[in-house]
Amino acid sequence: LADPAVRHAISLAIDRQKIVDTLYEGYREPANSIMPLSIDDNEQNIWEYCAYDPERAKQILTDAGYAEGDISVELNYNGDGGHEELMSAVQANLEAIGITVTQDTTEWATYLNNLSDGNYKLARLGWTADYPTMDNFLYPNFFSTADNNYGGYNNPDVDAAMLAARQIQDEEERKNAYRAICHQIGEDMPVIPIVFYAHNYVGTERLASFNYDAQTIPHFETAELA
């Protein structure tokens, strides 16, 4: 997993659309990046290796010198979170390109300790930002000394670019800087995005307008009756 070619191949092997359709009844979005569409729907954020292309995945492994059966990975996740079907779907996808897969589960508190201690192989985790900004999806997870950077990702150029982007006052200029950062992280691929969360609500024709923002906060103060 220290080899980016292996991470690229693993990501290309995962059928995100099938996972969304079969496990989440179409109510989530296949992740094409770490950056949710609701935060910044821009093509610069798209990660090349978040597509589904198992044949290309096999070719990447062949070109990198790996034969079928050379790679074994262990999927780690908390067994008390209802993630079994998702991880089994990932396992089937990886086995289809010749990767040997096992699973290991623990309860949540132990799992978090394992993440902090680096005691895992390929671990599952979700992320919901505290603020609806591009920075809040990148800095906490990928700055070299950030608390949530469990994988120990360390790219000095990305660190420097993040610190510089935080100083940009013009909003569009700042977004462009973060898009470039997001693209670079996608090339390094320290994490493999699978799906974007989605939230579903029951509506009524008695309301003319009602807004949930990107953090799923309901804005009753702007609601209008029909």
XYZ file of C-alpha atoms in Angstrom:
226
model
C 0.000 0.000 0.000
C 3.018 2.298 0.178
C 3.147 2.003 -3.620
C 0.837 4.606 -5.224
C 0.290 2.250 -8.171
C -1.352 -0.237 -5.805
C -3.573 2.460 -4.322
C -4.546 3.627 -7.819
C -5.411 0.074 -8.848
C -7.464 -0.563 -5.712
C -9.463 2.598 -6.329
C -10.093 1.745 -9.990
C -11.301 -1.718 -8.977
C -14.141 -0.419 -6.768
C -17.555 -0.238 -8.430
C -18.906 2.767 -6.561
C -22.084 3.075 -8.613
C -23.044 -0.532 -7.887
C -22.389 0.039 -4.189
C -24.672 3.083 -4.242
C -27.390 1.288 -6.198
C -27.389 -1.984 -4.265
C -26.450 -1.014 -0.709
C -27.913 2.490 -0.502
C -30.826 2.180 -2.941
C -29.415 5.009 -5.034
C -29.590 7.525 -2.196
C -25.885 8.295 -2.047
C -23.418 9.566 -4.645
C -20.367 7.697 -5.956
C -17.362 9.674 -4.741
C -15.207 11.069 -7.540
C -12.900 12.869 -5.102
C -12.530 13.740 -1.442
C -14.336 17.021 -2.221
C -18.151 16.703 -2.075
C -20.122 18.152 -4.955
C -22.146 20.279 -2.527
C -18.964 22.054 -1.426
C -17.344 22.665 -4.803
C -18.740 21.049 -7.937
C -15.749 21.694 -10.173
C -14.081 19.256 -12.568
C -10.629 20.208 -11.266
C -11.479 18.354 -8.053
C -12.158 15.039 -9.816
C -9.626 12.332 -9.016
C -8.570 10.348 -12.058
C -8.451 7.049 -10.187
C -11.933 7.315 -8.689
C -13.400 5.844 -11.870
C -14.456 2.204 -12.177
C -12.055 0.491 -14.562
C -10.972 -2.979 -13.386
C -9.093 -3.709 -16.614
C -6.978 -0.604 -16.176
C -6.464 -1.582 -12.531
C -5.077 -4.953 -13.615
C -2.812 -3.282 -16.158
C -1.447 -0.838 -13.592
C -0.530 -3.739 -11.317
C 1.076 -5.638 -14.203
C 3.072 -2.590 -15.270
C 4.219 -2.119 -11.668
C 5.525 -5.685 -11.607
C 2.796 -7.393 -9.587
C 1.425 -10.767 -10.635
C -1.981 -12.069 -9.613
C -1.836 -13.133 -5.982
C 1.222 -11.002 -5.147
C -0.817 -8.470 -3.167
C -2.712 -9.181 0.033
C -4.658 -6.527 1.931
C -6.602 -6.530 5.167
C -9.731 -4.409 5.387
C -10.072 -2.910 8.851
C -13.297 -1.391 10.163
C -15.467 -1.116 13.257
C -17.817 -4.074 13.328
C -20.481 -2.204 15.299
C -21.165 0.384 12.571
C -23.093 -1.577 9.947
C -20.255 -1.512 7.418
C -20.064 -5.245 6.726
C -21.902 -5.188 3.380
C -19.864 -2.268 2.099
C -16.552 -3.843 3.012
C -17.615 -7.171 1.541
C -18.488 -5.397 -1.711
C -15.024 -3.815 -1.743
C -13.489 -7.208 -1.019
C -15.280 -8.765 -3.996
C -14.105 -5.931 -6.256
C -10.486 -6.313 -5.181
C -10.512 -10.084 -5.488
C -11.790 -9.643 -9.062
C -8.455 -8.039 -10.008
C -6.352 -10.669 -8.249
C -5.838 -9.110 -4.817
C -6.170 -11.388 -1.792
C -8.415 -9.799 0.844
C -9.207 -10.510 4.488
C -11.306 -8.523 6.942
C -10.660 -7.520 10.537
C -13.202 -5.841 12.789
C -13.103 -4.322 16.265
C -15.501 -2.216 18.318
C -15.436 1.549 17.784
C -13.309 2.701 20.742
C -10.621 0.111 20.045
C -10.785 0.920 16.350
C -10.107 4.621 16.956
C -7.143 3.727 19.148
C -5.822 1.467 16.390
C -6.122 4.292 13.872
C -4.259 6.688 16.156
C -1.549 4.093 16.796
C -1.216 3.195 13.116
C -2.291 -0.346 13.928
C -4.213 -1.095 10.720
C -3.714 -1.995 7.062
C -6.520 -0.549 4.911
C -9.022 1.148 7.204
C -12.518 2.479 6.620
C -13.512 5.912 7.944
C -16.023 8.628 7.166
C -15.655 12.384 7.302
C -18.157 15.160 7.836
C -16.651 18.622 7.980
C -17.339 21.157 10.714
C -17.555 24.004 8.202
C -18.809 23.967 4.579
C -15.443 25.012 3.125
C -12.916 23.312 0.880
C -10.242 23.780 3.534
C -12.219 21.716 6.038
C -12.068 18.672 3.778
C -8.369 19.019 2.998
C -6.432 20.483 5.920
C -7.748 18.242 8.764
C -7.172 15.071 6.742
C -4.028 15.760 4.724
C -1.876 18.395 6.403
C 1.152 16.471 7.648
C 0.579 17.161 11.366
C -3.244 17.248 11.382
C -5.002 15.084 13.976
C -7.179 13.264 11.451
C -4.308 12.464 9.100
C -4.298 8.863 10.303
C -2.354 7.625 7.290
C 0.564 9.952 7.980
C 0.333 11.586 4.553
C 3.234 14.011 4.235
C 3.748 16.063 1.094
C 5.717 19.259 1.871
C 4.438 20.912 -1.313
C 0.837 20.242 -0.283
C 1.533 21.554 3.236
C 2.980 24.759 1.837
C 0.132 25.188 -0.629
C -2.483 24.744 2.109
C -0.858 27.349 4.330
C -0.650 29.738 1.394
C -4.287 29.122 0.377
C -5.452 29.984 3.885
C -4.026 33.494 3.409
C -5.898 34.226 0.163
C -8.770 36.647 0.741
C -10.356 36.571 -2.713
C -12.862 33.702 -2.646
C -12.488 32.537 -6.253
C -8.706 32.745 -6.120
C -8.741 30.743 -2.891
C -11.010 28.093 -4.434
C -8.674 27.738 -7.402
C -5.765 27.205 -5.035
C -7.649 24.499 -3.143
C -8.662 22.823 -6.402
C -4.997 22.460 -7.334
C -4.273 21.045 -3.864
C -7.152 18.598 -4.151
C -5.862 17.439 -7.539
C -2.379 16.788 -6.171
C -3.745 14.796 -3.249
C -5.741 12.763 -5.755
C -2.545 11.877 -7.601
C -0.888 10.763 -4.350
C -4.136 9.059 -3.242
C -3.469 8.562 0.471
C -7.174 7.735 0.847
C -9.639 6.018 -1.492
C -13.032 7.787 -1.519
C -16.022 5.500 -2.033
C -19.319 7.370 -1.572
C -20.592 10.785 -0.625
C -23.154 10.819 2.159
C -26.651 11.998 1.282
C -29.554 13.004 3.487
C -33.189 12.375 2.648
C -36.204 14.232 3.974
C -39.952 14.040 3.604
C -41.420 17.180 2.047
C -44.846 18.724 1.759
C -46.620 20.816 -0.864
C -47.673 23.142 1.956
C -44.178 24.646 1.824
C -43.200 26.904 -1.055
C -39.508 26.836 -0.072
C -37.408 25.265 2.653
C -33.639 24.946 2.747
C -31.240 22.438 4.269
C -27.676 23.680 3.823
C -24.548 21.640 3.094
C -24.229 20.808 6.798
C -27.861 19.587 6.858
C -28.881 22.498 9.065
C -32.590 23.332 8.496
C -33.211 27.029 7.926
C -36.688 27.567 9.285
C -36.079 31.317 9.381
C -36.249 31.481 5.579
C -39.020 28.905 5.033
C -42.107 30.064 3.141
C -45.571 28.556 3.176
C -47.261 27.823 -0.136
